[in-house]
Short mmCIF file of N, CA, C and O in Angstrom, two decimals:
data_model
loop_
_atom_site.label_atom_id
_atom_site.label_comp_id
_atom_site.label_asym_id
_atom_site.label_seq_id
_atom_site.Cartn_x
_atom_site.Cartn_y
_atom_site.Cartn_z
N UNK A 13 -71.30 92.36 -28.03
CA UNK A 13 -70.27 93.32 -27.70
C UNK A 13 -68.92 92.85 -28.23
O UNK A 13 -68.19 93.61 -28.82
N UNK A 14 -68.56 91.59 -27.97
CA UNK A 14 -67.27 91.07 -28.41
C UNK A 14 -67.18 91.09 -29.93
O UNK A 14 -66.11 91.35 -30.49
N UNK A 15 -68.30 90.84 -30.61
CA UNK A 15 -68.30 90.86 -32.07
C UNK A 15 -67.96 92.26 -32.56
O UNK A 15 -67.17 92.44 -33.48
N UNK A 16 -68.53 93.28 -31.93
CA UNK A 16 -68.26 94.67 -32.31
C UNK A 16 -66.78 94.99 -32.11
O UNK A 16 -66.14 95.58 -32.97
N UNK A 17 -66.23 94.58 -30.99
CA UNK A 17 -64.83 94.84 -30.70
C UNK A 17 -63.94 94.12 -31.70
O UNK A 17 -62.99 94.68 -32.23
N UNK A 18 -64.26 92.86 -31.98
CA UNK A 18 -63.48 92.09 -32.94
C UNK A 18 -63.54 92.74 -34.32
O UNK A 18 -62.54 92.83 -35.02
N UNK A 19 -64.72 93.21 -34.71
CA UNK A 19 -64.85 93.86 -36.01
C UNK A 19 -63.98 95.09 -36.09
O UNK A 19 -63.30 95.33 -37.09
N UNK A 20 -63.97 95.86 -35.04
CA UNK A 20 -63.14 97.06 -35.01
C UNK A 20 -61.66 96.69 -35.05
O UNK A 20 -60.90 97.21 -35.85
N UNK A 21 -61.26 95.77 -34.19
CA UNK A 21 -59.84 95.40 -34.12
C UNK A 21 -59.35 94.74 -35.38
O UNK A 21 -58.29 95.06 -35.89
N UNK A 22 -60.12 93.80 -35.90
CA UNK A 22 -59.66 93.04 -37.05
C UNK A 22 -60.03 93.70 -38.36
O UNK A 22 -59.23 93.74 -39.27
N UNK A 23 -61.21 94.25 -38.45
CA UNK A 23 -61.63 94.89 -39.69
C UNK A 23 -60.83 96.12 -40.02
O UNK A 23 -60.46 96.36 -41.16
N UNK A 24 -60.54 96.91 -39.03
CA UNK A 24 -59.78 98.13 -39.26
C UNK A 24 -58.28 97.89 -39.21
O UNK A 24 -57.51 98.71 -39.68
N UNK A 25 -57.90 96.77 -38.67
CA UNK A 25 -56.47 96.51 -38.49
C UNK A 25 -55.75 96.26 -39.80
O UNK A 25 -54.58 96.56 -39.94
N UNK A 26 -56.43 95.71 -40.74
CA UNK A 26 -55.75 95.21 -41.92
C UNK A 26 -55.77 96.19 -43.08
O UNK A 26 -56.41 95.98 -44.08
N UNK A 27 -55.02 97.28 -42.91
CA UNK A 27 -54.88 98.25 -43.97
C UNK A 27 -53.45 98.75 -44.00
O UNK A 27 -52.74 98.62 -43.02
N UNK A 28 -53.02 99.31 -45.13
CA UNK A 28 -51.59 99.60 -45.26
C UNK A 28 -51.28 101.00 -45.73
O UNK A 28 -52.14 101.77 -46.05
N UNK A 29 -49.98 101.23 -45.90
CA UNK A 29 -49.48 102.50 -46.35
C UNK A 29 -48.22 102.81 -45.59
O UNK A 29 -47.79 102.02 -44.76
N UNK A 30 -47.62 103.95 -45.84
CA UNK A 30 -46.40 104.28 -45.11
C UNK A 30 -46.69 104.50 -43.64
O UNK A 30 -47.78 104.92 -43.27
N UNK A 31 -45.72 104.23 -42.81
CA UNK A 31 -45.90 104.44 -41.38
C UNK A 31 -46.08 105.93 -41.13
O UNK A 31 -45.38 106.75 -41.70
N UNK A 32 -47.02 106.26 -40.31
CA UNK A 32 -47.33 107.66 -40.06
C UNK A 32 -47.14 107.98 -38.58
O UNK A 32 -47.01 107.11 -37.76
N UNK A 33 -47.18 109.24 -38.28
CA UNK A 33 -47.04 109.68 -36.89
C UNK A 33 -48.25 110.51 -36.50
O UNK A 33 -48.11 111.57 -35.91
N UNK A 34 -49.42 110.04 -36.84
CA UNK A 34 -50.65 110.76 -36.52
C UNK A 34 -51.09 110.40 -35.11
O UNK A 34 -50.91 109.28 -34.66
N UNK A 35 -51.71 111.33 -34.44
CA UNK A 35 -52.22 111.10 -33.10
C UNK A 35 -53.55 110.35 -33.17
O UNK A 35 -54.17 110.25 -34.22
N UNK A 36 -53.98 109.88 -32.01
CA UNK A 36 -55.28 109.22 -31.92
C UNK A 36 -56.39 110.17 -32.36
O UNK A 36 -57.28 109.80 -33.12
N UNK A 37 -56.32 111.40 -31.90
CA UNK A 37 -57.35 112.38 -32.25
C UNK A 37 -57.40 112.62 -33.75
O UNK A 37 -58.47 112.68 -34.34
N UNK A 38 -56.22 112.76 -34.37
CA UNK A 38 -56.17 112.99 -35.82
C UNK A 38 -56.70 111.79 -36.59
O UNK A 38 -57.48 111.94 -37.53
N UNK A 39 -56.26 110.61 -36.19
CA UNK A 39 -56.68 109.40 -36.89
C UNK A 39 -58.17 109.17 -36.74
O UNK A 39 -58.86 108.90 -37.72
N UNK A 40 -58.68 109.29 -35.54
CA UNK A 40 -60.10 109.06 -35.30
C UNK A 40 -60.97 110.11 -35.98
O UNK A 40 -62.04 109.80 -36.51
N UNK A 41 -60.51 111.36 -36.00
CA UNK A 41 -61.25 112.41 -36.71
C UNK A 41 -61.30 112.12 -38.20
O UNK A 41 -62.34 112.30 -38.84
N UNK A 42 -60.19 111.66 -38.75
CA UNK A 42 -60.15 111.32 -40.18
C UNK A 42 -61.08 110.15 -40.47
O UNK A 42 -61.83 110.16 -41.46
N UNK A 43 -61.04 109.14 -39.61
CA UNK A 43 -61.93 107.99 -39.80
C UNK A 43 -63.39 108.42 -39.71
O UNK A 43 -64.23 107.95 -40.50
N UNK A 44 -63.70 109.29 -38.78
CA UNK A 44 -65.07 109.77 -38.62
C UNK A 44 -65.50 110.56 -39.85
O UNK A 44 -66.60 110.37 -40.37
N UNK A 45 -64.63 111.42 -40.35
CA UNK A 45 -64.95 112.23 -41.53
C UNK A 45 -65.18 111.35 -42.75
O UNK A 45 -65.99 111.69 -43.61
N UNK A 46 -64.48 110.23 -42.81
CA UNK A 46 -64.62 109.31 -43.94
C UNK A 46 -65.65 108.22 -43.67
O UNK A 46 -65.78 107.27 -44.44
N UNK A 47 -66.39 108.35 -42.58
CA UNK A 47 -67.43 107.40 -42.19
C UNK A 47 -66.91 105.97 -42.10
O UNK A 47 -67.52 105.02 -42.58
N UNK A 48 -65.74 105.81 -41.44
CA UNK A 48 -65.13 104.49 -41.29
C UNK A 48 -65.08 104.02 -39.84
O UNK A 48 -64.40 103.06 -39.53
N UNK A 49 -65.80 104.65 -38.94
CA UNK A 49 -65.78 104.23 -37.54
C UNK A 49 -66.66 103.02 -37.28
O UNK A 49 -66.50 102.36 -36.26
N UNK A 50 -67.57 102.74 -38.17
CA UNK A 50 -68.45 101.59 -37.95
C UNK A 50 -69.32 101.82 -36.73
O UNK A 50 -69.85 102.90 -36.53
N UNK A 51 -69.42 100.79 -35.86
CA UNK A 51 -70.34 100.87 -34.73
C UNK A 51 -69.81 101.63 -33.52
O UNK A 51 -70.48 101.68 -32.49
N UNK A 52 -68.64 102.24 -33.62
CA UNK A 52 -68.09 102.95 -32.46
C UNK A 52 -68.13 104.46 -32.70
O UNK A 52 -68.25 104.91 -33.82
N UNK A 53 -68.00 105.21 -31.62
CA UNK A 53 -67.94 106.67 -31.75
C UNK A 53 -66.48 107.13 -31.64
O UNK A 53 -65.57 106.33 -31.42
N UNK A 54 -66.26 108.42 -31.78
CA UNK A 54 -64.89 108.96 -31.78
C UNK A 54 -64.19 108.73 -30.45
O UNK A 54 -62.99 108.43 -30.42
N UNK A 55 -64.91 108.84 -29.34
CA UNK A 55 -64.29 108.61 -28.03
C UNK A 55 -63.85 107.16 -27.89
O UNK A 55 -62.76 106.88 -27.37
N UNK A 56 -64.67 106.23 -28.36
CA UNK A 56 -64.30 104.83 -28.31
C UNK A 56 -63.11 104.55 -29.24
O UNK A 56 -62.24 103.75 -28.92
N UNK A 57 -63.06 105.23 -30.36
CA UNK A 57 -61.93 105.10 -31.28
C UNK A 57 -60.64 105.52 -30.59
O UNK A 57 -59.63 104.81 -30.65
N UNK A 58 -60.66 106.65 -29.92
CA UNK A 58 -59.47 107.13 -29.21
C UNK A 58 -59.07 106.17 -28.10
O UNK A 58 -57.89 105.92 -27.86
N UNK A 59 -60.05 105.58 -27.44
CA UNK A 59 -59.77 104.59 -26.40
C UNK A 59 -59.12 103.36 -27.02
O UNK A 59 -58.13 102.83 -26.50
N UNK A 60 -59.66 102.89 -28.15
CA UNK A 60 -59.06 101.75 -28.85
C UNK A 60 -57.61 102.03 -29.21
O UNK A 60 -56.74 101.17 -29.08
N UNK A 61 -57.36 103.24 -29.68
CA UNK A 61 -56.01 103.66 -30.07
C UNK A 61 -55.09 103.59 -28.85
O UNK A 61 -53.97 103.09 -28.93
N UNK A 62 -55.56 104.09 -27.73
CA UNK A 62 -54.78 104.08 -26.50
C UNK A 62 -54.47 102.65 -26.05
O UNK A 62 -53.34 102.35 -25.65
N UNK A 63 -55.46 101.78 -26.13
CA UNK A 63 -55.24 100.38 -25.77
C UNK A 63 -54.19 99.76 -26.70
O UNK A 63 -53.28 99.07 -26.25
N UNK A 64 -54.30 100.02 -27.99
CA UNK A 64 -53.34 99.48 -28.95
C UNK A 64 -51.93 99.96 -28.63
O UNK A 64 -50.98 99.18 -28.72
N UNK A 65 -51.79 101.21 -28.25
CA UNK A 65 -50.47 101.74 -27.88
C UNK A 65 -49.87 100.96 -26.72
O UNK A 65 -48.66 100.77 -26.65
N UNK A 66 -50.72 100.51 -25.83
CA UNK A 66 -50.25 99.83 -24.62
C UNK A 66 -49.96 98.35 -24.81
O UNK A 66 -49.06 97.82 -24.18
N UNK A 67 -50.73 97.67 -25.67
CA UNK A 67 -50.63 96.20 -25.70
C UNK A 67 -49.93 95.63 -26.94
O UNK A 67 -49.53 94.46 -26.91
N UNK A 68 -49.78 96.39 -28.00
CA UNK A 68 -49.21 95.84 -29.23
C UNK A 68 -47.72 96.12 -29.36
O UNK A 68 -47.24 97.19 -28.97
N UNK A 69 -47.02 95.17 -29.96
CA UNK A 69 -45.61 95.39 -30.30
C UNK A 69 -45.53 96.48 -31.36
O UNK A 69 -46.49 96.69 -32.12
N UNK A 70 -44.40 97.16 -31.46
CA UNK A 70 -44.26 98.28 -32.40
C UNK A 70 -44.59 97.94 -33.86
O UNK A 70 -45.21 98.75 -34.55
N UNK A 71 -44.21 96.76 -34.34
CA UNK A 71 -44.48 96.43 -35.75
C UNK A 71 -45.97 96.23 -36.01
O UNK A 71 -46.52 96.73 -37.00
N UNK A 72 -46.65 95.58 -35.10
CA UNK A 72 -48.10 95.38 -35.24
C UNK A 72 -48.81 96.71 -35.08
O UNK A 72 -49.72 97.04 -35.85
N UNK A 73 -48.40 97.46 -34.09
CA UNK A 73 -49.00 98.77 -33.83
C UNK A 73 -48.85 99.70 -35.04
O UNK A 73 -49.80 100.38 -35.43
N UNK A 74 -47.68 99.71 -35.66
CA UNK A 74 -47.47 100.58 -36.83
C UNK A 74 -48.41 100.22 -37.97
O UNK A 74 -49.00 101.10 -38.60
N UNK A 75 -48.58 98.93 -38.21
CA UNK A 75 -49.49 98.51 -39.29
C UNK A 75 -50.93 98.85 -38.94
O UNK A 75 -51.69 99.30 -39.79
N UNK A 76 -51.31 98.64 -37.70
CA UNK A 76 -52.68 98.93 -37.28
C UNK A 76 -52.98 100.42 -37.38
O UNK A 76 -53.99 100.82 -37.96
N UNK A 77 -52.10 101.26 -36.84
CA UNK A 77 -52.35 102.70 -36.88
C UNK A 77 -52.35 103.22 -38.31
O UNK A 77 -53.16 104.08 -38.66
N UNK A 78 -51.46 102.72 -39.11
CA UNK A 78 -51.44 103.13 -40.51
C UNK A 78 -52.73 102.69 -41.20
O UNK A 78 -53.29 103.44 -42.00
N UNK A 79 -53.19 101.51 -40.87
CA UNK A 79 -54.44 101.00 -41.43
C UNK A 79 -55.61 101.91 -41.04
O UNK A 79 -56.41 102.30 -41.88
N UNK A 80 -55.68 102.23 -39.79
CA UNK A 80 -56.77 103.08 -39.33
C UNK A 80 -56.72 104.44 -40.01
O UNK A 80 -57.74 104.98 -40.40
N UNK A 81 -55.53 104.99 -40.13
CA UNK A 81 -55.42 106.33 -40.69
C UNK A 81 -55.68 106.37 -42.20
O UNK A 81 -56.34 107.29 -42.69
N UNK A 82 -55.19 105.38 -42.93
CA UNK A 82 -55.28 105.42 -44.39
C UNK A 82 -56.41 104.60 -45.00
O UNK A 82 -56.76 104.82 -46.15
N UNK A 83 -56.95 103.64 -44.27
CA UNK A 83 -58.09 102.87 -44.75
C UNK A 83 -57.79 101.94 -45.91
O UNK A 83 -58.67 101.62 -46.69
N UNK A 84 -56.55 101.49 -46.02
CA UNK A 84 -56.17 100.57 -47.09
C UNK A 84 -56.01 99.17 -46.52
O UNK A 84 -55.60 99.00 -45.39
N UNK A 85 -56.29 98.16 -47.35
CA UNK A 85 -56.20 96.78 -46.90
C UNK A 85 -54.74 96.37 -46.69
O UNK A 85 -53.91 96.54 -47.58
N UNK A 86 -54.45 95.80 -45.53
CA UNK A 86 -53.09 95.42 -45.17
C UNK A 86 -53.02 93.99 -44.62
O UNK A 86 -52.11 93.66 -43.88
N UNK A 87 -53.96 93.17 -44.99
CA UNK A 87 -54.00 91.81 -44.47
C UNK A 87 -52.71 91.07 -44.78
O UNK A 87 -52.14 90.40 -43.91
N UNK A 88 -52.22 91.16 -46.00
CA UNK A 88 -51.01 90.43 -46.39
C UNK A 88 -49.82 90.81 -45.51
O UNK A 88 -49.04 89.94 -45.09
N UNK A 89 -49.66 92.09 -45.20
CA UNK A 89 -48.55 92.52 -44.36
C UNK A 89 -48.69 91.98 -42.94
O UNK A 89 -47.70 91.59 -42.32
N UNK A 90 -49.90 91.98 -42.41
CA UNK A 90 -50.13 91.43 -41.07
C UNK A 90 -49.81 89.93 -41.06
O UNK A 90 -49.20 89.44 -40.12
N UNK A 91 -50.22 89.23 -42.11
CA UNK A 91 -49.99 87.79 -42.17
C UNK A 91 -48.51 87.44 -42.31
O UNK A 91 -48.11 86.33 -41.98
N UNK A 92 -47.70 88.37 -42.80
CA UNK A 92 -46.27 88.11 -42.97
C UNK A 92 -45.47 88.30 -41.70
O UNK A 92 -44.32 87.86 -41.61
N UNK A 93 -46.04 88.96 -40.71
CA UNK A 93 -45.31 89.19 -39.46
C UNK A 93 -45.06 87.87 -38.74
O UNK A 93 -45.89 86.97 -38.75
N UNK A 94 -43.90 87.76 -38.15
CA UNK A 94 -43.51 86.54 -37.45
C UNK A 94 -43.22 86.86 -35.99
O UNK A 94 -42.76 87.95 -35.69
N UNK A 95 -43.40 85.92 -35.13
CA UNK A 95 -44.13 84.67 -35.35
C UNK A 95 -45.63 84.93 -35.46
O UNK A 95 -46.16 85.82 -34.79
N UNK A 96 -46.29 84.14 -36.31
CA UNK A 96 -47.72 84.35 -36.57
C UNK A 96 -48.59 84.32 -35.31
O UNK A 96 -49.46 85.16 -35.16
N UNK A 97 -48.38 83.36 -34.42
CA UNK A 97 -49.25 83.34 -33.22
C UNK A 97 -49.18 84.64 -32.41
O UNK A 97 -50.14 85.01 -31.74
N UNK A 98 -48.06 85.31 -32.45
CA UNK A 98 -47.89 86.57 -31.71
C UNK A 98 -48.89 87.62 -32.18
O UNK A 98 -49.52 88.31 -31.37
N UNK A 99 -49.08 87.73 -33.49
CA UNK A 99 -50.00 88.72 -34.03
C UNK A 99 -51.43 88.42 -33.57
O UNK A 99 -52.12 89.30 -33.04
N UNK A 100 -51.85 87.20 -33.75
CA UNK A 100 -53.22 86.82 -33.34
C UNK A 100 -53.41 87.01 -31.84
O UNK A 100 -54.45 87.51 -31.40
N UNK A 101 -52.42 86.59 -31.07
CA UNK A 101 -52.51 86.70 -29.61
C UNK A 101 -52.63 88.17 -29.18
O UNK A 101 -53.46 88.52 -28.34
N UNK A 102 -51.80 89.03 -29.76
CA UNK A 102 -51.84 90.44 -29.37
C UNK A 102 -53.14 91.11 -29.80
O UNK A 102 -53.70 91.94 -29.06
N UNK A 103 -53.66 90.77 -30.98
CA UNK A 103 -54.94 91.35 -31.41
C UNK A 103 -56.08 90.86 -30.52
O UNK A 103 -57.00 91.61 -30.20
N UNK A 104 -56.00 89.60 -30.10
CA UNK A 104 -57.02 89.07 -29.18
C UNK A 104 -56.92 89.78 -27.83
O UNK A 104 -57.93 90.17 -27.25
N UNK A 105 -55.70 89.98 -27.34
CA UNK A 105 -55.50 90.70 -26.08
C UNK A 105 -56.04 92.12 -26.19
O UNK A 105 -56.69 92.64 -25.28
N UNK A 106 -55.78 92.75 -27.33
CA UNK A 106 -56.28 94.10 -27.55
C UNK A 106 -57.81 94.12 -27.54
O UNK A 106 -58.42 94.98 -26.91
N UNK A 107 -58.43 93.16 -28.23
CA UNK A 107 -59.90 93.10 -28.26
C UNK A 107 -60.48 92.95 -26.86
O UNK A 107 -61.47 93.60 -26.52
N UNK A 108 -59.85 92.12 -26.04
CA UNK A 108 -60.33 91.94 -24.67
C UNK A 108 -60.16 93.23 -23.86
O UNK A 108 -61.04 93.61 -23.09
N UNK A 109 -59.04 93.91 -24.02
CA UNK A 109 -58.79 95.16 -23.30
C UNK A 109 -59.75 96.25 -23.76
O UNK A 109 -60.24 97.04 -22.95
N UNK A 110 -60.01 96.30 -25.06
CA UNK A 110 -60.97 97.28 -25.59
C UNK A 110 -62.35 97.04 -25.00
O UNK A 110 -63.03 97.98 -24.58
N UNK A 111 -62.75 95.78 -24.94
CA UNK A 111 -64.06 95.47 -24.38
C UNK A 111 -64.13 95.89 -22.91
O UNK A 111 -65.14 96.42 -22.47
N UNK A 112 -63.06 95.68 -22.19
CA UNK A 112 -63.04 96.01 -20.76
C UNK A 112 -62.98 97.52 -20.51
O UNK A 112 -63.64 98.04 -19.62
N UNK A 113 -62.17 98.25 -21.29
CA UNK A 113 -61.90 99.65 -20.99
C UNK A 113 -62.61 100.67 -21.88
O UNK A 113 -62.65 101.84 -21.52
N UNK A 114 -63.10 100.26 -23.02
CA UNK A 114 -63.63 101.24 -23.99
C UNK A 114 -65.13 101.12 -24.26
O UNK A 114 -65.65 101.82 -25.12
N UNK A 115 -65.80 100.24 -23.58
CA UNK A 115 -67.24 100.04 -23.84
C UNK A 115 -68.08 101.02 -23.09
O UNK A 115 -67.77 101.52 -22.08
#
């Protein structure tokens, strides 16, 4: 279970593009249409989005949501955020919250 959550949080997190203002429903529908949801369903995707809104700082959240919506690799941008431990800590917190609330 934790591996699935980590794959979703980390695998989908690292994509880029301009910051967007798409809703969870729009983003998850687009991901589903493009067959990018992986092992989760649309409801779990929306739950993940909601958890991210609650636990991530705005800069991390913007990169994550943009990544999910556009499907482009954004690892370099995530790695440039400072302080580095903050990014890893927040993504780990998100993964734990997703496992607790979205499974």
